[in-house]
Amino acid sequence: IPLCSPQAFPLPSLPRKQPTVLVVCGPAQNGAIGLVCARHLRVFDYEPTIFYPKRSPDPLYRDFTTQWTLCPPCAPLSPQVQLINDAYNAVVDAVLGAEAEAGEGREPCAAILATLKLIRIPIVSLDVPSGWDVEAGSSGGISPDVLVSLSAPKQCARRFLGRQHFVAGRFLPYDVQKKFELNPPEYPGTECVVAL
């Protein structure tokens, strides 16, 4: 899954000399996508730090952790918001996604969401911003600057008020598009992500 940070936050535009990005991963599918995202960020010359406090027992998700040789090891999420603001250019929110229901009320997700709500640096949410209902939208969740919808925008994306919305769904099979009556955007050239 490509991340549009190279489009939303090109390396020359970053406020810090080091191209640091904090990738916060949850234990389910969205966390696995965050791990893949961190690998892609490293390929694009960003310096991702992964925070993955509750690891999934799923063998597929565990396999993604073997790819960490391209990324720094897991880092602790500092409870001091100012340290995050000072150390990173942006945060990738891969904590909860479309599969989340009441997970945001349990630890470690509740503490992570409380921290993310207080930071001042940009947040890039993958698929569904953490703390949002997939249908209704924000109900006390975070307020990301960038949303990357995976496959297609979810219903909650109608309530997204951030500065950029991208969709990453170029390789969605035609049968899936037809079944769910999706009308994907045109992807120019070889782009895997397109701005909406």
PDB file of C-alpha atoms in Angstrom:
ATOM      1  CA  ILE A   1       0.000   0.000   0.000  1.00  0.00           C
ATOM      2  CA  PRO A   2       1.644   3.265  -1.023  1.00  0.00           C
ATOM      3  CA  LEU A   3       1.513   6.273   1.232  1.00  0.00           C
ATOM      4  CA  CYS A   4       0.981   9.674  -0.289  1.00  0.00           C
ATOM      5  CA  SER A   5       3.314  11.437   2.131  1.00  0.00           C
ATOM      6  CA  PRO A   6       5.810  11.991  -0.693  1.00  0.00           C
ATOM      7  CA  GLN A   7       2.995  13.975  -2.362  1.00  0.00           C
ATOM      8  CA  ALA A   8       1.551  15.567   0.784  1.00  0.00           C
ATOM      9  CA  PHE A   9       4.900  16.177   2.505  1.00  0.00           C
ATOM     10  CA  PRO A  10       7.765  16.263  -0.036  1.00  0.00           C
ATOM     11  CA  LEU A  11      11.192  15.944   1.582  1.00  0.00           C
ATOM     12  CA  PRO A  12      12.270  19.530   0.748  1.00  0.00           C
ATOM     13  CA  SER A  13       9.125  20.924   2.413  1.00  0.00           C
ATOM     14  CA  LEU A  14       9.668  19.291   5.816  1.00  0.00           C
ATOM     15  CA  PRO A  15      10.296  21.732   8.680  1.00  0.00           C
ATOM     16  CA  ARG A  16      12.998  19.581  10.313  1.00  0.00           C
ATOM     17  CA  LYS A  17      16.373  18.759   8.799  1.00  0.00           C
ATOM     18  CA  GLN A  18      15.860  15.035   9.463  1.00  0.00           C
ATOM     19  CA  PRO A  19      12.890  13.557   7.522  1.00  0.00           C
ATOM     20  CA  THR A  20      11.456  11.840  10.598  1.00  0.00           C
ATOM     21  CA  VAL A  21       7.964  10.323  10.616  1.00  0.00           C
ATOM     22  CA  LEU A  22       6.310   8.494  13.505  1.00  0.00           C
ATOM     23  CA  VAL A  23       4.189   5.517  12.376  1.00  0.00           C
ATOM     24  CA  VAL A  24       1.745   4.449  15.105  1.00  0.00           C
ATOM     25  CA  CYS A  25       0.414   0.922  14.470  1.00  0.00           C
ATOM     26  CA  GLY A  26      -2.485  -0.889  16.098  1.00  0.00           C
ATOM     27  CA  PRO A  27      -2.854  -4.657  16.513  1.00  0.00           C
ATOM     28  CA  ALA A  28      -5.286  -5.325  13.644  1.00  0.00           C
ATOM     29  CA  GLN A  29      -5.344  -4.859   9.868  1.00  0.00           C
ATOM     30  CA  ASN A  30      -4.731  -1.105   9.938  1.00  0.00           C
ATOM     31  CA  GLY A  31      -1.596  -1.681  12.026  1.00  0.00           C
ATOM     32  CA  ALA A  32      -0.272  -4.125   9.445  1.00  0.00           C
ATOM     33  CA  ILE A  33      -0.901  -1.507   6.762  1.00  0.00           C
ATOM     34  CA  GLY A  34       1.067   0.938   8.911  1.00  0.00           C
ATOM     35  CA  LEU A  35       4.019  -1.466   8.979  1.00  0.00           C
ATOM     36  CA  VAL A  36       3.968  -1.683   5.179  1.00  0.00           C
ATOM     37  CA  CYS A  37       3.642   2.099   5.019  1.00  0.00           C
ATOM     38  CA  ALA A  38       6.773   2.501   7.174  1.00  0.00           C
ATOM     39  CA  ARG A  39       8.710   0.306   4.767  1.00  0.00           C
ATOM     40  CA  HIS A  40       7.541   2.416   1.819  1.00  0.00           C
ATOM     41  CA  LEU A  41       8.443   5.638   3.618  1.00  0.00           C
ATOM     42  CA  ARG A  42      11.966   4.299   4.133  1.00  0.00           C
ATOM     43  CA  VAL A  43      12.240   3.529   0.408  1.00  0.00           C
ATOM     44  CA  PHE A  44      11.273   7.164  -0.285  1.00  0.00           C
ATOM     45  CA  ASP A  45      14.136   8.365   2.017  1.00  0.00           C
ATOM     46  CA  TYR A  46      12.011   9.272   5.038  1.00  0.00           C
ATOM     47  CA  GLU A  47      13.141   8.134   8.491  1.00  0.00           C
ATOM     48  CA  PRO A  48      10.185   6.267   9.997  1.00  0.00           C
ATOM     49  CA  THR A  49      10.026   5.255  13.628  1.00  0.00           C
ATOM     50  CA  ILE A  50       7.479   2.545  14.360  1.00  0.00           C
ATOM     51  CA  PHE A  51       5.399   2.460  17.535  1.00  0.00           C
ATOM     52  CA  TYR A  52       3.656  -0.926  17.719  1.00  0.00           C
ATOM     53  CA  PRO A  53       2.675  -1.541  21.361  1.00  0.00           C
ATOM     54  CA  LYS A  54       0.183  -4.396  20.981  1.00  0.00           C
ATOM     55  CA  ARG A  55       1.320  -6.863  18.362  1.00  0.00           C
ATOM     56  CA  SER A  56      -1.072  -9.147  16.558  1.00  0.00           C
ATOM     57  CA  PRO A  57      -0.711 -12.915  16.986  1.00  0.00           C
ATOM     58  CA  ASP A  58      -1.726 -13.335  13.318  1.00  0.00           C
ATOM     59  CA  PRO A  59       1.197 -14.964  11.416  1.00  0.00           C
ATOM     60  CA  LEU A  60       0.735 -12.655   8.426  1.00  0.00           C
ATOM     61  CA  TYR A  61       1.038  -9.547  10.596  1.00  0.00           C
ATOM     62  CA  ARG A  62       4.032 -11.044  12.411  1.00  0.00           C
ATOM     63  CA  ASP A  63       5.691 -11.530   9.022  1.00  0.00           C
ATOM     64  CA  PHE A  64       5.472  -7.785   8.392  1.00  0.00           C
ATOM     65  CA  THR A  65       7.691  -7.215  11.415  1.00  0.00           C
ATOM     66  CA  THR A  66      10.510  -9.140   9.722  1.00  0.00           C
ATOM     67  CA  GLN A  67      10.661  -6.284   7.220  1.00  0.00           C
ATOM     68  CA  TRP A  68      11.785  -3.913   9.949  1.00  0.00           C
ATOM     69  CA  THR A  69      15.357  -4.245   8.801  1.00  0.00           C
ATOM     70  CA  LEU A  70      14.442  -1.347   6.514  1.00  0.00           C
ATOM     71  CA  CYS A  71      13.169   0.690   9.464  1.00  0.00           C
ATOM     72  CA  PRO A  72      14.386   1.523  12.944  1.00  0.00           C
ATOM     73  CA  PRO A  73      13.202  -0.802  15.717  1.00  0.00           C
ATOM     74  CA  CYS A  74      10.003  -0.110  17.619  1.00  0.00           C
ATOM     75  CA  ALA A  75      10.125   2.988  19.736  1.00  0.00           C
ATOM     76  CA  PRO A  76       8.102   3.846  22.816  1.00  0.00           C
ATOM     77  CA  LEU A  77       5.391   6.482  22.362  1.00  0.00           C
ATOM     78  CA  SER A  78       6.363   9.242  24.692  1.00  0.00           C
ATOM     79  CA  PRO A  79       3.576  10.399  26.964  1.00  0.00           C
ATOM     80  CA  GLN A  80       4.988  13.892  26.591  1.00  0.00           C
ATOM     81  CA  VAL A  81       3.319  15.410  23.567  1.00  0.00           C
ATOM     82  CA  GLN A  82       6.019  18.063  23.197  1.00  0.00           C
ATOM     83  CA  LEU A  83       8.674  15.403  22.580  1.00  0.00           C
ATOM     84  CA  ILE A  84       6.671  14.067  19.633  1.00  0.00           C
ATOM     85  CA  ASN A  85       6.096  17.569  18.276  1.00  0.00           C
ATOM     86  CA  ASP A  86       9.827  18.307  18.505  1.00  0.00           C
ATOM     87  CA  ALA A  87      11.131  15.022  17.095  1.00  0.00           C
ATOM     88  CA  TYR A  88       8.901  14.334  14.073  1.00  0.00           C
ATOM     89  CA  ASN A  89       7.614  16.046  10.953  1.00  0.00           C
ATOM     90  CA  ALA A  90       4.380  14.036  10.832  1.00  0.00           C
ATOM     91  CA  VAL A  91       2.573  11.092  12.403  1.00  0.00           C
ATOM     92  CA  VAL A  92       0.997   8.241  10.449  1.00  0.00           C
ATOM     93  CA  ASP A  93      -2.151   7.046  12.204  1.00  0.00           C
ATOM     94  CA  ALA A  94      -2.522   3.303  11.623  1.00  0.00           C
ATOM     95  CA  VAL A  95      -3.998   2.547  15.041  1.00  0.00           C
ATOM     96  CA  LEU A  96      -7.628   1.752  14.326  1.00  0.00           C
ATOM     97  CA  GLY A  97      -9.254   1.417  10.943  1.00  0.00           C
ATOM     98  CA  ALA A  98     -12.481   0.322   9.327  1.00  0.00           C
ATOM     99  CA  GLU A  99     -12.433  -2.897  11.353  1.00  0.00           C
ATOM    100  CA  ALA A 100     -12.434  -1.020  14.693  1.00  0.00           C
ATOM    101  CA  GLU A 101     -15.526  -0.939  16.823  1.00  0.00           C
ATOM    102  CA  ALA A 102     -15.025  -0.180  20.497  1.00  0.00           C
ATOM    103  CA  GLY A 103     -11.271  -0.730  20.423  1.00  0.00           C
ATOM    104  CA  GLU A 104     -10.526   2.912  21.082  1.00  0.00           C
ATOM    105  CA  GLY A 105     -11.825   2.538  24.645  1.00  0.00           C
ATOM    106  CA  ARG A 106      -9.293  -0.160  25.528  1.00  0.00           C
ATOM    107  CA  GLU A 107      -5.611   0.169  26.239  1.00  0.00           C
ATOM    108  CA  PRO A 108      -3.245   0.878  24.675  1.00  0.00           C
ATOM    109  CA  CYS A 109      -5.535   2.519  22.090  1.00  0.00           C
ATOM    110  CA  ALA A 110      -7.189   4.931  24.542  1.00  0.00           C
ATOM    111  CA  ALA A 111      -3.833   6.372  25.655  1.00  0.00           C
ATOM    112  CA  ILE A 112      -2.570   6.567  22.067  1.00  0.00           C
ATOM    113  CA  LEU A 113      -5.682   8.428  20.915  1.00  0.00           C
ATOM    114  CA  ALA A 114      -5.429  10.830  23.856  1.00  0.00           C
ATOM    115  CA  THR A 115      -1.836  11.602  22.841  1.00  0.00           C
ATOM    116  CA  LEU A 116      -2.637  11.981  19.126  1.00  0.00           C
ATOM    117  CA  LYS A 117      -5.444  14.436  19.913  1.00  0.00           C
ATOM    118  CA  LEU A 118      -2.923  16.770  21.556  1.00  0.00           C
ATOM    119  CA  ILE A 119      -0.056  16.846  19.063  1.00  0.00           C
ATOM    120  CA  ARG A 120       0.466  19.873  16.780  1.00  0.00           C
ATOM    121  CA  ILE A 121       2.353  18.223  13.904  1.00  0.00           C
ATOM    122  CA  PRO A 122       0.390  16.879  10.906  1.00  0.00           C
ATOM    123  CA  ILE A 123      -1.369  13.529  11.155  1.00  0.00           C
ATOM    124  CA  VAL A 124      -1.841  11.263   8.134  1.00  0.00           C
ATOM    125  CA  SER A 125      -4.650   8.754   8.810  1.00  0.00           C
ATOM    126  CA  LEU A 126      -4.821   5.486   6.900  1.00  0.00           C
ATOM    127  CA  ASP A 127      -8.318   4.521   5.683  1.00  0.00           C
ATOM    128  CA  VAL A 128     -10.407   5.641   8.695  1.00  0.00           C
ATOM    129  CA  PRO A 129      -9.066   8.139  11.243  1.00  0.00           C
ATOM    130  CA  SER A 130      -8.642   6.480  14.633  1.00  0.00           C
ATOM    131  CA  GLY A 131     -11.595   7.037  16.903  1.00  0.00           C
ATOM    132  CA  TRP A 132     -13.997   7.639  13.998  1.00  0.00           C
ATOM    133  CA  ASP A 133     -17.054   5.541  13.251  1.00  0.00           C
ATOM    134  CA  VAL A 134     -16.673   4.125   9.730  1.00  0.00           C
ATOM    135  CA  GLU A 135     -20.185   5.360   8.810  1.00  0.00           C
ATOM    136  CA  ALA A 136     -20.899   8.419  10.961  1.00  0.00           C
ATOM    137  CA  GLY A 137     -17.433   9.953  11.134  1.00  0.00           C
ATOM    138  CA  SER A 138     -15.759  11.723  14.025  1.00  0.00           C
ATOM    139  CA  SER A 139     -17.184  11.338  17.493  1.00  0.00           C
ATOM    140  CA  GLY A 140     -14.290  12.574  19.544  1.00  0.00           C
ATOM    141  CA  GLY A 141     -11.602  10.939  17.419  1.00  0.00           C
ATOM    142  CA  ILE A 142      -8.498  12.600  16.043  1.00  0.00           C
ATOM    143  CA  SER A 143      -8.500  15.357  13.412  1.00  0.00           C
ATOM    144  CA  PRO A 144      -6.020  14.346  10.704  1.00  0.00           C
ATOM    145  CA  ASP A 145      -4.530  16.764   8.203  1.00  0.00           C
ATOM    146  CA  VAL A 146      -4.372  14.092   5.498  1.00  0.00           C
ATOM    147  CA  LEU A 147      -6.595  11.078   4.871  1.00  0.00           C
ATOM    148  CA  VAL A 148      -5.481   8.171   2.699  1.00  0.00           C
ATOM    149  CA  SER A 149      -8.548   6.108   1.806  1.00  0.00           C
ATOM    150  CA  LEU A 150      -7.651   2.530   0.930  1.00  0.00           C
ATOM    151  CA  SER A 151      -9.504   0.951  -2.024  1.00  0.00           C
ATOM    152  CA  ALA A 152     -12.257   3.598  -1.858  1.00  0.00           C
ATOM    153  CA  PRO A 153     -13.346   6.365   0.524  1.00  0.00           C
ATOM    154  CA  LYS A 154     -15.503   5.140   3.389  1.00  0.00           C
ATOM    155  CA  GLN A 155     -18.749   6.893   4.364  1.00  0.00           C
ATOM    156  CA  CYS A 156     -16.990   8.763   7.185  1.00  0.00           C
ATOM    157  CA  ALA A 157     -14.713  10.521   4.662  1.00  0.00           C
ATOM    158  CA  ARG A 158     -17.622  12.897   3.937  1.00  0.00           C
ATOM    159  CA  ARG A 159     -16.884  14.490   7.321  1.00  0.00           C
ATOM    160  CA  PHE A 160     -13.134  14.817   6.727  1.00  0.00           C
ATOM    161  CA  LEU A 161     -12.127  18.490   6.978  1.00  0.00           C
ATOM    162  CA  GLY A 162      -8.349  18.147   6.625  1.00  0.00           C
ATOM    163  CA  ARG A 163      -6.225  19.683   3.906  1.00  0.00           C
ATOM    164  CA  GLN A 164      -5.716  16.671   1.589  1.00  0.00           C
ATOM    165  CA  HIS A 165      -7.603  13.469   0.801  1.00  0.00           C
ATOM    166  CA  PHE A 166      -6.025  10.727  -1.296  1.00  0.00           C
ATOM    167  CA  VAL A 167      -7.298   7.352  -2.444  1.00  0.00           C
ATOM    168  CA  ALA A 168      -5.018   4.346  -2.915  1.00  0.00           C
ATOM    169  CA  GLY A 169      -6.999   1.817  -4.887  1.00  0.00           C
ATOM    170  CA  ARG A 170      -5.526   1.544  -8.337  1.00  0.00           C
ATOM    171  CA  PHE A 171      -5.268  -2.233  -8.245  1.00  0.00           C
ATOM    172  CA  LEU A 172      -8.769  -2.917  -6.989  1.00  0.00           C
ATOM    173  CA  PRO A 173     -10.085  -5.875  -9.024  1.00  0.00           C
ATOM    174  CA  TYR A 174     -12.874  -5.114 -11.470  1.00  0.00           C
ATOM    175  CA  ASP A 175     -15.144  -7.728  -9.831  1.00  0.00           C
ATOM    176  CA  VAL A 176     -14.854  -5.907  -6.495  1.00  0.00           C
ATOM    177  CA  GLN A 177     -15.531  -2.553  -8.163  1.00  0.00           C
ATOM    178  CA  LYS A 178     -18.648  -3.972  -9.798  1.00  0.00           C
ATOM    179  CA  LYS A 179     -19.898  -5.784  -6.678  1.00  0.00           C
ATOM    180  CA  PHE A 180     -19.710  -2.662  -4.505  1.00  0.00           C
ATOM    181  CA  GLU A 181     -20.675  -0.262  -7.310  1.00  0.00           C
ATOM    182  CA  LEU A 182     -17.433   1.674  -6.977  1.00  0.00           C
ATOM    183  CA  ASN A 183     -16.431   4.350  -9.418  1.00  0.00           C
ATOM    184  CA  PRO A 184     -12.665   4.680  -8.912  1.00  0.00           C
ATOM    185  CA  PRO A 185     -10.852   7.834 -10.007  1.00  0.00           C
ATOM    186  CA  GLU A 186      -8.448   7.880 -12.938  1.00  0.00           C
ATOM    187  CA  TYR A 187      -4.855   7.241 -11.901  1.00  0.00           C
ATOM    188  CA  PRO A 188      -2.417   9.220 -14.059  1.00  0.00           C
ATOM    189  CA  GLY A 189       0.572   7.398 -15.503  1.00  0.00           C
ATOM    190  CA  THR A 190       1.910   4.870 -13.019  1.00  0.00           C
ATOM    191  CA  GLU A 191       0.580   6.615  -9.896  1.00  0.00           C
ATOM    192  CA  CYS A 192      -0.898   4.323  -7.234  1.00  0.00           C
ATOM    193  CA  VAL A 193      -2.373   7.212  -5.235  1.00  0.00           C
ATOM    194  CA  VAL A 194      -4.563  10.025  -6.500  1.00  0.00           C
ATOM    195  CA  ALA A 195      -5.733  13.228  -4.790  1.00  0.00           C
ATOM    196  CA  LEU A 196      -9.474  13.713  -4.498  1.00  0.00           C
TER     197      LEU A 196
END
